[in-house]
Coordinates of N, CA, C and O and ligand atoms in Angstrom, one line a residue:
X99 N -16.2 1.4 26.4 CA -15.1 1.7 25.4 C -13.8 1.4 26.0 O -13.4 1.9 27.0
X100 N -13.1 0.6 25.3 CA -11.8 0.1 25.8 C -10.8 -0.1 24.7 O -11.2 -0.5 23.6
X101 N -9.6 0.2 25.0 CA -8.5 -0.1 24.1 C -8.1 -1.6 24.3 O -7.7 -1.9 25.4
X102 N -8.3 -2.4 23.3 CA -8.0 -3.9 23.5 C -6.6 -4.2 23.0 O -6.1 -3.5 22.1
X103 N -6.1 -5.4 23.4 CA -4.9 -5.9 22.8 C -5.1 -6.3 21.4 O -6.2 -7.0 21.1
X104 N -4.2 -6.0 20.5 CA -4.3 -6.4 19.1 C -3.5 -7.7 18.9 O -2.3 -7.8 19.3
X105 N -4.1 -8.7 18.4 CA -3.5 -10.0 18.2 C -2.5 -9.9 17.1 O -2.7 -9.2 16.1
X106 N -1.4 -10.7 17.2 CA -0.4 -10.7 16.1 C -0.3 -12.0 15.4 O -0.8 -13.0 15.9
X107 N 0.3 -11.9 14.2 CA 0.4 -13.1 13.3 C 0.9 -14.3 14.0 O 1.9 -14.2 14.8
X108 N 0.2 -15.4 13.9 CA 0.5 -16.6 14.6 C -0.6 -17.0 15.5 O -0.8 -18.2 15.8
X109 N -1.4 -16.0 15.9 CA -2.6 -16.3 16.7 C -3.7 -17.0 15.8 O -4.0 -16.4 14.7
X110 N -4.2 -18.1 16.1 CA -5.1 -18.9 15.2 C -6.3 -18.1 14.8 O -6.8 -18.3 13.7
X111 N -6.8 -17.2 15.7 CA -8.1 -16.6 15.3 C -7.9 -15.7 14.1 O -8.9 -15.4 13.4
X112 N -6.7 -15.2 13.9 CA -6.4 -14.4 12.7 C -6.6 -15.2 11.4 O -6.6 -14.6 10.3
X113 N -6.5 -16.5 11.5 CA -6.5 -17.3 10.3 C -7.9 -18.0 10.1 O -8.0 -18.8 9.2
X114 N -8.8 -17.7 11.0 CA -10.2 -18.3 10.9 C -11.1 -17.4 10.1 O -11.0 -16.2 10.3
X115 N -12.0 -18.0 9.3 CA -13.0 -17.1 8.7 C -14.0 -16.7 9.8 O -14.5 -17.5 10.6
X116 N -14.2 -15.4 10.0 CA -15.1 -14.9 11.0 C -16.5 -15.1 10.6 O -16.8 -15.2 9.4
X117 N -17.4 -15.3 11.6 CA -18.8 -15.6 11.3 C -19.6 -14.4 11.0 O -19.4 -13.3 11.5
X118 N -20.7 -14.7 10.3 CA -21.7 -13.6 10.0 C -22.3 -13.2 11.3 O -22.6 -14.0 12.2
X119 N -22.6 -11.9 11.3 CA -23.4 -11.3 12.4 C -24.9 -11.4 12.0 O -25.2 -10.9 10.9
X120 N -25.8 -11.9 12.9 CA -27.2 -11.9 12.6 C -27.6 -10.4 12.5 O -27.4 -9.7 13.5
X121 N -28.2 -10.0 11.4 CA -28.5 -8.5 11.3 C -29.4 -8.0 12.4 O -29.4 -6.8 12.7
X122 N -30.2 -8.9 13.0 CA -31.1 -8.4 14.1 C -30.3 -8.2 15.4 O -30.9 -7.6 16.3
X123 N -29.1 -8.7 15.4 CA -28.3 -8.5 16.6 C -27.4 -7.3 16.6 O -26.7 -7.0 17.6
X124 N -27.4 -6.5 15.5 CA -26.5 -5.4 15.3 C -26.7 -4.4 16.4 O -25.8 -3.8 16.9
X125 N -27.9 -4.2 16.8 CA -28.2 -3.2 17.9 C -28.0 -3.7 19.3 O -28.1 -2.9 20.3
X126 N -27.6 -4.9 19.5 CA -27.4 -5.5 20.8 C -26.2 -4.8 21.5 O -25.3 -4.3 20.8
X127 N -26.2 -4.8 22.8 CA -25.1 -4.2 23.6 C -23.8 -4.9 23.2 O -22.7 -4.2 23.1
X128 N -23.8 -6.2 23.0 CA -22.6 -6.9 22.7 C -21.9 -6.4 21.4 O -20.7 -6.1 21.4
X129 N -22.7 -6.2 20.4 CA -22.1 -5.8 19.1 C -21.8 -4.3 19.2 O -20.7 -3.9 18.7
X130 N -22.6 -3.5 19.8 CA -22.3 -2.1 19.9 C -21.0 -1.8 20.8 O -20.2 -0.9 20.5
X131 N -20.8 -2.6 21.8 CA -19.6 -2.5 22.6 C -18.4 -3.0 21.8 O -17.3 -2.4 21.9
X132 N -18.6 -4.0 21.0 CA -17.5 -4.5 20.1 C -17.1 -3.3 19.1 O -15.9 -3.1 19.0
X133 N -18.1 -2.7 18.5 CA -17.8 -1.6 17.6 C -17.0 -0.5 18.3 O -16.0 0.0 17.8
X134 N -17.5 -0.1 19.5 CA -16.8 1.0 20.3 C -15.4 0.6 20.6 O -14.5 1.4 20.5
X135 N -15.2 -0.7 21.0 CA -13.8 -1.1 21.3 C -12.9 -1.1 20.1 O -11.7 -0.8 20.1
X136 N -13.5 -1.5 18.9 CA -12.7 -1.5 17.7 C -12.3 -0.1 17.3 O -11.1 0.1 16.9
X137 N -13.2 0.8 17.5 CA -12.8 2.2 17.1 C -11.8 2.8 18.1 O -10.8 3.4 17.6
X138 N -11.9 2.5 19.4 CA -10.9 3.0 20.3 C -9.6 2.4 20.1 O -8.5 3.1 20.1
X139 N -9.6 1.1 19.8 CA -8.3 0.4 19.6 C -7.6 0.8 18.3 O -6.4 1.1 18.3
X140 N -8.4 1.0 17.2 CA -7.8 1.5 16.0 C -7.2 2.9 16.1 O -6.1 3.1 15.7
X141 N -8.0 3.7 16.8 CA -7.5 5.1 16.9 C -6.2 5.1 17.8 O -5.3 5.9 17.5
X142 N -6.2 4.4 18.9 CA -5.1 4.3 19.8 C -3.8 3.9 19.1 O -2.7 4.3 19.4
X143 N -4.0 3.0 18.1 CA -2.8 2.4 17.4 C -2.5 3.2 16.1 O -1.6 2.7 15.4
X144 N -3.3 4.2 15.9 CA -3.1 5.0 14.6 C -3.3 4.1 13.4 O -2.7 4.3 12.3
X145 N -4.2 3.1 13.5 CA -4.5 2.3 12.3 C -5.4 3.0 11.3 O -6.0 4.0 11.6
X146 N -5.4 2.4 10.1 CA -6.4 2.8 9.1 C -7.6 2.0 9.2 O -8.7 2.4 8.6
X147 N -7.6 0.9 9.9 CA -8.7 0.0 10.0 C -8.4 -1.1 11.0 O -7.3 -1.3 11.4
X148 N -9.5 -1.8 11.4 CA -9.3 -2.9 12.4 C -10.5 -3.8 12.2 O -11.6 -3.4 12.2
X149 N -10.2 -5.1 12.2 CA -11.2 -6.1 12.1 C -11.4 -6.8 13.4 O -10.4 -6.9 14.2
X150 N -12.6 -7.3 13.7 CA -12.9 -7.8 15.0 C -12.0 -9.0 15.4 O -11.6 -9.1 16.6
X151 N -11.6 -9.8 14.4 CA -10.8 -10.9 14.8 C -9.4 -10.5 15.2 O -8.7 -11.2 15.9
X152 N -9.0 -9.3 14.9 CA -7.7 -8.7 15.4 C -7.7 -8.5 16.9 O -6.6 -8.3 17.5
X153 N -8.9 -8.3 17.4 CA -9.0 -8.3 18.9 C -9.6 -9.5 19.5 O -10.1 -9.5 20.6
X154 N -9.6 -10.6 18.7 CA -10.0 -11.9 19.2 C -11.5 -12.2 19.2 O -11.9 -13.2 19.8
X155 N -12.2 -11.4 18.4 CA -13.7 -11.6 18.3 C -14.0 -12.1 16.9 O -13.9 -11.3 15.9
X156 N -14.4 -13.4 16.7 CA -14.5 -13.9 15.4 C -15.8 -13.7 14.7 O -16.5 -14.6 14.2
X157 N -16.1 -12.4 14.6 CA -17.3 -12.0 13.9 C -17.0 -11.0 12.7 O -16.0 -10.3 12.8
X158 N -17.9 -10.9 11.8 CA -17.6 -10.1 10.6 C -17.9 -8.7 10.8 O -18.9 -8.1 10.3
X159 N -17.1 -8.0 11.6 CA -17.2 -6.6 11.9 C -15.9 -5.9 11.7 O -14.9 -6.5 12.2
X160 N -15.8 -4.8 11.0 CA -14.6 -4.1 10.9 C -14.8 -2.6 10.9 O -16.0 -2.2 10.6
X161 N -13.9 -1.8 11.3 CA -14.0 -0.4 11.3 C -12.8 0.2 10.5 O -11.7 -0.4 10.4
X162 N -13.1 1.3 9.8 CA -12.1 1.9 8.9 C -12.2 3.4 9.1 O -13.3 4.0 9.2
X163 N -11.0 4.0 9.2 CA -11.0 5.5 9.3 C -9.5 5.9 9.0 O -8.6 5.4 9.6
X164 N -9.4 6.9 8.2 CA -8.1 7.5 7.9 C -8.3 9.0 8.2 O -9.0 9.7 7.5
X165 N -7.6 9.4 9.2 CA -7.6 10.9 9.5 C -6.5 11.5 8.7 O -5.5 10.8 8.3
X166 N -6.6 12.8 8.4 CA -5.6 13.5 7.6 C -4.2 13.4 8.4 O -4.2 13.5 9.6
X167 N -3.2 13.1 7.6 CA -1.8 13.0 8.1 C -1.7 11.9 9.2 O -1.0 12.0 10.2
X168 N -2.4 10.8 8.9 CA -2.2 9.6 9.8 C -0.7 9.3 9.8 O -0.1 9.2 8.8
X169 N -0.2 9.1 11.1 CA 1.3 9.0 11.2 C 1.8 7.7 10.5 O 2.9 7.6 10.1
X170 N 1.0 6.6 10.5 CA 1.4 5.4 9.8 C 1.3 5.5 8.3 O 2.2 4.9 7.6
X171 N 0.3 6.2 7.8 CA 0.1 6.2 6.4 C -0.3 7.6 6.0 O -1.4 7.9 5.6
X172 N 0.7 8.6 6.0 CA 0.4 10.0 5.8 C -0.1 10.2 4.3 O -0.7 11.3 4.1
X173 N 0.2 9.3 3.4 CA -0.2 9.5 2.0 C -1.6 9.1 1.7 O -2.1 9.2 0.6
X174 N -2.3 8.4 2.7 CA -3.6 7.9 2.4 C -4.6 9.1 2.4 O -4.6 9.9 3.4
X175 N -5.5 9.2 1.5 CA -6.5 10.2 1.5 C -7.4 9.9 2.7 O -7.6 8.7 3.1
X176 N -8.0 10.9 3.4 CA -8.9 10.7 4.5 C -10.1 9.8 4.2 O -10.6 9.8 3.1
X177 N -10.5 8.9 5.1 CA -11.7 8.1 5.0 C -12.5 8.4 6.3 O -11.9 8.3 7.4
X178 N -13.7 8.9 6.2 CA -14.5 9.1 7.4 C -14.7 7.7 8.1 O -14.7 6.7 7.5
X179 N -15.0 7.8 9.4 CA -15.2 6.6 10.2 C -16.3 5.8 9.5 O -17.4 6.3 9.3
X180 N -16.0 4.5 9.2 CA -17.0 3.6 8.6 C -17.0 2.3 9.3 O -15.9 1.7 9.5
X181 N -18.1 1.8 9.7 CA -18.3 0.5 10.3 C -18.9 -0.4 9.3 O -19.9 -0.1 8.6
X182 N -18.3 -1.6 9.0 CA -18.9 -2.5 8.1 C -19.1 -3.8 8.8 O -18.3 -4.3 9.5
X183 N -20.3 -4.3 8.6 CA -20.7 -5.6 9.2 C -21.2 -6.5 8.1 O -21.9 -6.1 7.2
X184 N -20.7 -7.7 8.1 CA -20.9 -8.7 7.0 C -20.6 -8.2 5.7 O -21.4 -8.3 4.7
X185 N -19.4 -7.5 5.5 CA -19.1 -6.9 4.2 C -18.9 -7.9 3.1 O -18.3 -9.0 3.4
X186 N -19.3 -7.6 1.9 CA -19.0 -8.4 0.7 C -18.4 -7.5 -0.3 O -19.0 -6.4 -0.7
X187 N -17.2 -7.8 -0.8 CA -16.5 -7.0 -1.8 C -16.5 -7.6 -3.2 O -16.3 -8.8 -3.3
X188 N -16.8 -6.8 -4.1 CA -16.9 -7.3 -5.5 C -16.1 -6.3 -6.4 O -16.4 -5.1 -6.5
X189 N -15.0 -6.8 -7.0 CA -14.3 -6.0 -8.0 C -15.2 -5.5 -9.1 O -16.0 -6.3 -9.6
X190 N -15.0 -4.3 -9.5 CA -15.8 -3.8 -10.7 C -15.2 -4.0 -12.0 O -15.8 -4.0 -13.0
X191 N -13.9 -4.2 -12.0 CA -13.1 -4.4 -13.3 C -11.8 -5.0 -12.9 O -11.6 -5.4 -11.7
X192 N -10.9 -5.1 -13.9 CA -9.6 -5.8 -13.7 C -8.5 -4.9 -13.3 O -7.3 -5.4 -13.2
X193 N -8.7 -3.6 -13.1 CA -7.6 -2.7 -12.8 C -7.1 -3.0 -11.4 O -7.8 -3.1 -10.4
X194 N -5.7 -3.1 -11.4 CA -5.0 -3.3 -10.1 C -4.0 -2.2 -9.9 O -3.5 -1.6 -10.8
X195 N -3.7 -2.0 -8.6 CA -2.6 -1.1 -8.2 C -1.7 -1.8 -7.2 O -2.2 -2.5 -6.3
X196 N -0.4 -1.6 -7.3 CA 0.5 -2.1 -6.3 C 0.6 -1.2 -5.1 O 1.0 0.0 -5.3
X197 N 0.3 -1.7 -4.0 CA 0.3 -0.8 -2.8 C 1.2 -1.4 -1.7 O 1.2 -2.6 -1.5
X198 N 2.1 -0.6 -1.1 CA 2.9 -1.1 0.0 C 2.1 -1.0 1.3 O 1.7 0.1 1.6
X199 N 1.9 -2.2 1.9 CA 0.9 -2.2 3.0 C 1.7 -2.6 4.3 O 2.7 -3.3 4.3
X200 N 1.1 -2.3 5.4 CA 1.4 -2.8 6.7 C 0.2 -3.2 7.4 O -0.9 -3.1 6.9
X201 N 0.3 -3.7 8.6 CA -0.8 -4.3 9.4 C -0.5 -4.3 10.8 O 0.6 -4.6 11.3
X202 N -1.5 -3.8 11.6 CA -1.3 -3.8 13.1 C -1.0 -5.2 13.7 O -0.4 -5.3 14.7
X203 N -1.5 -6.2 13.0 CA -1.3 -7.6 13.4 C 0.1 -8.2 12.9 O 0.4 -9.3 13.3
X204 N 0.8 -7.4 12.1 CA 2.1 -7.9 11.6 C 3.1 -6.8 12.0 O 3.5 -6.0 11.1
X205 N 3.6 -6.8 13.2 CA 4.4 -5.7 13.7 C 5.7 -5.5 12.8 O 6.3 -6.5 12.5
X206 N 6.0 -4.3 12.5 CA 7.2 -3.9 11.9 C 7.5 -4.6 10.6 O 8.7 -5.0 10.3
X207 N 6.5 -4.8 9.8 CA 6.8 -5.4 8.4 C 5.8 -4.7 7.4 O 4.7 -4.4 7.8
X208 N 6.4 -4.5 6.3 CA 5.6 -4.0 5.2 C 5.9 -4.8 3.9 O 6.9 -5.4 3.9
X209 N 5.0 -4.8 2.9 CA 5.2 -5.5 1.7 C 4.3 -5.0 0.6 O 3.3 -4.3 0.9
X210 N 4.6 -5.3 -0.6 CA 3.8 -4.8 -1.7 C 2.8 -5.8 -2.2 O 3.1 -7.0 -2.4
X211 N 1.5 -5.4 -2.3 CA 0.4 -6.3 -2.7 C -0.3 -5.5 -3.8 O -0.3 -4.3 -3.9
X212 N -1.0 -6.3 -4.7 CA -1.8 -5.7 -5.7 C -3.3 -5.8 -5.2 O -3.7 -6.8 -4.8
X213 N -3.9 -4.7 -5.4 CA -5.3 -4.5 -4.9 C -6.2 -4.0 -6.1 O -5.7 -3.3 -7.0
X214 N -7.4 -4.4 -6.1 CA -8.4 -3.8 -7.1 C -8.6 -2.4 -6.8 O -8.7 -1.9 -5.7
X215 N -8.6 -1.6 -7.9 CA -8.8 -0.1 -7.8 C -10.2 0.3 -7.6 O -10.5 1.3 -7.0
X216 N -11.1 -0.5 -8.2 CA -12.6 -0.1 -8.1 C -13.3 -1.3 -7.6 O -13.4 -2.4 -8.2
X217 N -14.0 -1.1 -6.5 CA -14.7 -2.2 -5.9 C -16.1 -1.7 -5.4 O -16.3 -0.6 -5.1
X218 N -17.0 -2.7 -5.3 CA -18.3 -2.4 -4.7 C -18.3 -3.1 -3.3 O -17.8 -4.2 -3.2
X219 N -18.8 -2.4 -2.3 CA -18.8 -3.0 -0.9 C -20.2 -3.0 -0.5 O -20.8 -1.9 -0.3
X220 N -20.8 -4.1 -0.2 CA -22.1 -4.2 0.4 C -21.9 -4.7 1.8 O -21.1 -5.6 2.1
X221 N -22.6 -4.0 2.7 CA -22.5 -4.3 4.1 C -23.7 -3.8 4.9 O -24.6 -3.2 4.3
X222 N -23.7 -4.1 6.2 CA -24.6 -3.4 7.1 C -23.8 -2.3 7.8 O -22.6 -2.6 8.1
X223 N -24.4 -1.2 8.2 CA -23.8 -0.3 9.0 C -24.0 -0.5 10.5 O -24.7 -1.5 10.8
X224 N -23.6 0.3 11.4 CA -23.7 0.1 12.8 C -25.1 0.2 13.3 O -25.4 -0.2 14.5
X225 N -26.0 0.7 12.5 CA -27.4 0.8 12.9 C -28.2 -0.3 12.3 O -29.5 -0.4 12.4
X226 N -27.6 -1.2 11.5 CA -28.3 -2.3 10.9 C -28.9 -2.0 9.6 O -29.6 -2.8 9.0
X227 N -28.5 -0.8 9.0 CA -29.0 -0.5 7.7 C -28.1 -1.1 6.6 O -26.9 -1.1 6.8
X228 N -28.7 -1.5 5.5 CA -27.9 -2.0 4.4 C -27.2 -0.9 3.7 O -27.8 0.2 3.5
X229 N -26.0 -1.1 3.3 CA -25.2 -0.1 2.6 C -24.6 -0.7 1.3 O -24.2 -1.9 1.3
X230 N -24.5 0.0 0.3 CA -24.0 -0.4 -1.0 C -23.2 0.7 -1.6 O -23.7 1.7 -2.0
X231 N -21.8 0.6 -1.5 CA -21.0 1.7 -1.9 C -19.9 1.3 -2.9 O -19.5 0.1 -3.0
X232 N -19.5 2.2 -3.7 CA -18.4 2.1 -4.6 C -17.1 2.7 -3.9 O -17.2 3.9 -3.5
X233 N -16.0 2.0 -3.9 CA -14.8 2.5 -3.3 C -13.7 2.4 -4.4 O -13.7 1.4 -5.1
X234 N -12.8 3.4 -4.4 CA -11.8 3.5 -5.4 C -10.4 3.7 -4.8 O -10.3 4.3 -3.7
X235 N -9.4 3.4 -5.5 CA -8.0 3.8 -5.2 C -7.5 3.2 -3.9 O -7.8 2.0 -3.6
X236 N -6.7 4.0 -3.2 CA -6.2 3.5 -1.9 C -7.3 3.2 -0.9 O -7.1 2.3 -0.1
X237 N -8.4 3.9 -1.0 CA -9.5 3.6 -0.1 C -10.0 2.2 -0.4 O -10.3 1.5 0.6
X238 N -10.2 1.9 -1.7 CA -10.6 0.5 -2.0 C -9.6 -0.5 -1.4 O -10.1 -1.6 -1.0
X239 N -8.3 -0.2 -1.5 CA -7.3 -1.1 -1.0 C -7.5 -1.3 0.5 O -7.4 -2.4 1.0
X240 N -7.8 -0.2 1.3 CA -8.0 -0.3 2.7 C -9.2 -1.2 3.0 O -9.1 -2.1 3.9
X241 N -10.3 -1.1 2.3 CA -11.5 -1.9 2.5 C -11.1 -3.4 2.2 O -11.5 -4.3 2.9
X242 N -10.3 -3.6 1.1 CA -10.0 -5.0 0.8 C -9.1 -5.6 1.9 O -9.3 -6.8 2.2
X243 N -8.2 -4.8 2.4 CA -7.3 -5.3 3.5 C -8.1 -5.8 4.7 O -7.9 -6.8 5.3
X244 N -9.1 -4.9 5.1 CA -9.9 -5.2 6.3 C -10.8 -6.4 6.1 O -11.0 -7.3 6.9
X245 N -11.4 -6.5 4.9 CA -12.3 -7.6 4.6 C -11.5 -8.9 4.5 O -12.0 -10.0 4.9
X246 N -10.3 -8.8 4.0 CA -9.4 -10.0 4.0 C -9.3 -10.6 5.4 O -9.3 -11.8 5.6
X247 N -9.1 -9.7 6.4 CA -9.0 -10.2 7.8 C -10.1 -11.1 8.2 O -10.0 -12.1 8.8
X248 N -11.3 -10.7 7.7 CA -12.5 -11.4 8.2 C -12.6 -12.8 7.5 O -13.3 -13.7 8.0
X249 N -11.8 -13.0 6.4 CA -11.7 -14.3 5.8 C -10.4 -15.1 6.3 O -10.0 -16.1 5.7
X250 N -9.7 -14.5 7.3 CA -8.5 -15.2 7.8 C -7.3 -14.9 6.9 O -6.3 -15.7 7.0
X251 N -7.3 -13.9 6.1 CA -6.3 -13.6 5.1 C -5.5 -12.4 5.6 O -6.1 -11.4 6.0
X252 N -4.2 -12.5 5.6 CA -3.3 -11.4 5.9 C -2.6 -10.8 4.7 O -2.5 -11.6 3.7
X253 N -2.2 -9.6 4.7 CA -1.5 -9.0 3.5 C -0.3 -9.9 3.1 O 0.1 -9.9 1.9
X254 N 0.3 -10.5 4.1 CA 1.5 -11.4 3.8 C 1.2 -12.4 2.7 O 2.0 -12.7 1.9
X255 N -0.1 -12.9 2.8 CA -0.5 -13.9 1.8 C -0.6 -13.4 0.4 O -0.5 -14.2 -0.6
X256 N -0.7 -12.1 0.3 CA -1.0 -11.5 -1.1 C 0.3 -10.9 -1.7 O 0.2 -10.3 -2.7
X257 N 1.4 -11.0 -0.9 CA 2.6 -10.4 -1.4 C 3.2 -11.4 -2.5 O 3.6 -12.5 -2.2
X258 N 3.2 -10.9 -3.8 CA 3.7 -11.8 -4.8 C 5.2 -11.9 -4.8 O 5.8 -12.9 -5.2
X259 N 5.9 -10.8 -4.4 CA 7.3 -10.7 -4.5 C 7.9 -10.6 -3.1 O 7.9 -9.4 -2.5
X260 N 8.4 -11.7 -2.5 CA 8.8 -11.6 -1.1 C 10.0 -10.6 -0.9 O 10.3 -10.2 0.3
X261 N 10.7 -10.2 -1.9 CA 11.8 -9.3 -1.8 C 11.3 -7.9 -1.4 O 12.1 -7.0 -1.1
X262 N 10.0 -7.7 -1.5 CA 9.4 -6.4 -1.1 C 9.2 -6.2 0.4 O 8.9 -5.1 0.8
X263 N 9.4 -7.3 1.1 CA 9.2 -7.2 2.6 C 10.3 -6.3 3.1 O 11.5 -6.5 2.8
X264 N 9.9 -5.4 4.0 CA 10.8 -4.5 4.7 C 10.3 -4.2 6.1 O 9.1 -4.3 6.3
X265 N 11.2 -3.9 7.0 CA 10.8 -3.3 8.2 C 10.3 -1.9 7.9 O 10.6 -1.3 6.8
X266 N 9.7 -1.3 8.9 CA 9.2 0.1 8.7 C 10.4 1.1 8.5 O 10.4 2.0 7.8
X267 N 11.5 0.8 9.3 CA 12.7 1.7 9.2 C 13.4 1.6 7.9 O 13.8 2.6 7.3
X268 N 13.5 0.4 7.4 CA 14.1 0.2 6.0 C 13.2 0.7 4.9 O 13.8 1.3 3.9
X269 N 11.9 0.6 5.1 CA 11.0 1.2 4.1 C 11.2 2.7 4.1 O 11.3 3.3 3.0
X270 N 11.4 3.3 5.3 CA 11.6 4.8 5.3 C 12.9 5.2 4.6 O 13.0 6.2 4.0
X271 N 13.9 4.3 4.8 CA 15.2 4.6 4.2 C 15.3 4.4 2.7 O 15.8 5.2 2.0
X272 N 14.7 3.3 2.3 CA 15.0 2.8 0.9 C 13.7 2.8 0.0 O 13.9 2.7 -1.2
X273 N 12.5 2.8 0.5 CA 11.4 2.6 -0.4 C 10.4 3.7 -0.4 O 9.6 3.9 -1.3
X274 N 10.3 4.4 0.7 CA 9.2 5.3 0.9 C 9.1 6.4 -0.1 O 8.0 6.7 -0.6
X275 N 10.2 7.1 -0.4 CA 10.1 8.3 -1.3 C 9.5 7.9 -2.7 O 8.6 8.5 -3.2
X276 N 10.1 6.8 -3.2 CA 9.6 6.3 -4.5 C 8.2 5.9 -4.5 O 7.4 6.2 -5.4
X277 N 7.8 5.2 -3.4 CA 6.4 4.7 -3.3 C 5.5 5.9 -3.1 O 4.4 6.0 -3.8
X278 N 5.8 6.8 -2.3 CA 4.9 8.0 -2.0 C 4.7 8.8 -3.3 O 3.6 9.3 -3.6
X279 N 5.8 9.0 -4.1 CA 5.7 9.7 -5.3 C 4.8 9.0 -6.3 O 3.9 9.6 -6.9
X280 N 4.9 7.7 -6.4 CA 4.1 7.0 -7.4 C 2.6 7.0 -6.9 O 1.7 7.2 -7.6
X281 N 2.4 6.7 -5.6 CA 1.1 6.5 -5.1 C 0.4 7.9 -5.0 O -0.9 7.9 -5.2
X282 N 1.1 9.0 -4.8 CA 0.5 10.3 -4.8 C 0.0 10.6 -6.2 O -1.1 11.2 -6.3
X283 N 0.8 10.3 -7.2 CA 0.3 10.5 -8.6 C -0.9 9.7 -8.9 O -1.9 10.1 -9.5
X284 N -0.9 8.4 -8.4 CA -2.1 7.6 -8.5 C -3.3 8.2 -7.8 O -4.4 8.2 -8.4
X285 N -3.2 8.6 -6.6 CA -4.3 9.2 -5.9 C -4.8 10.4 -6.6 O -6.0 10.6 -6.7
X286 N -3.9 11.2 -7.1 CA -4.3 12.4 -7.8 C -5.2 12.0 -9.1 O -6.1 12.7 -9.4
X287 N -4.8 10.9 -9.7 CA -5.5 10.5 -10.9 C -6.9 9.9 -10.5 O -7.9 10.2 -11.1
X288 N -6.9 9.0 -9.5 CA -8.1 8.3 -9.2 C -9.0 9.1 -8.3 O -10.3 8.9 -8.3
X289 N -8.4 10.0 -7.5 CA -9.3 10.8 -6.6 C -9.5 10.2 -5.2 O -10.2 10.8 -4.4
X290 N -8.9 9.1 -4.9 CA -9.1 8.5 -3.6 C -8.1 7.5 -3.3 O -7.4 7.1 -4.2
Ligands
ZN59 ZN1 -4.4 -5.6 9.0

């Protein structure tokens, strides 16, 4: 278990589609060590999630966890630690929500993206079992952000209005209160 360096925007591996993991290899020491390193690195950086290519490993593995009062995203409802391998996301309807996002691979920048509110996530878990879950609200947005990484997509690419880009300090000064008020009401309505 090791805290690894997180690659930042401009590194080519972040722009490559990560490869499928052979489901018979999920129990291998290599994949299990990768999962452990992803968890350690995500927690060390106070992230809400981390994809394998963010630490330079081009395979379709990501971890997601939101602890209560996460310092980067205190308004996000908690998400228990979840490992997704070869995840496939399918929107369940056309409902979208505008979310102000950041990313450990894009230091000191945030921007507004629209995400699907209701999605189905099919994946393998860390034991190689198939999983088929419905995710909603901000939690669905977090899963979409991490799965985008595995396709070489960053939140930057999904920002429709570039004037929403802010540093974290300017977001705290000028954007956070309004966003948190709106998104808290949304979370109360959707439940996650
Ligand atoms: Zn990210």
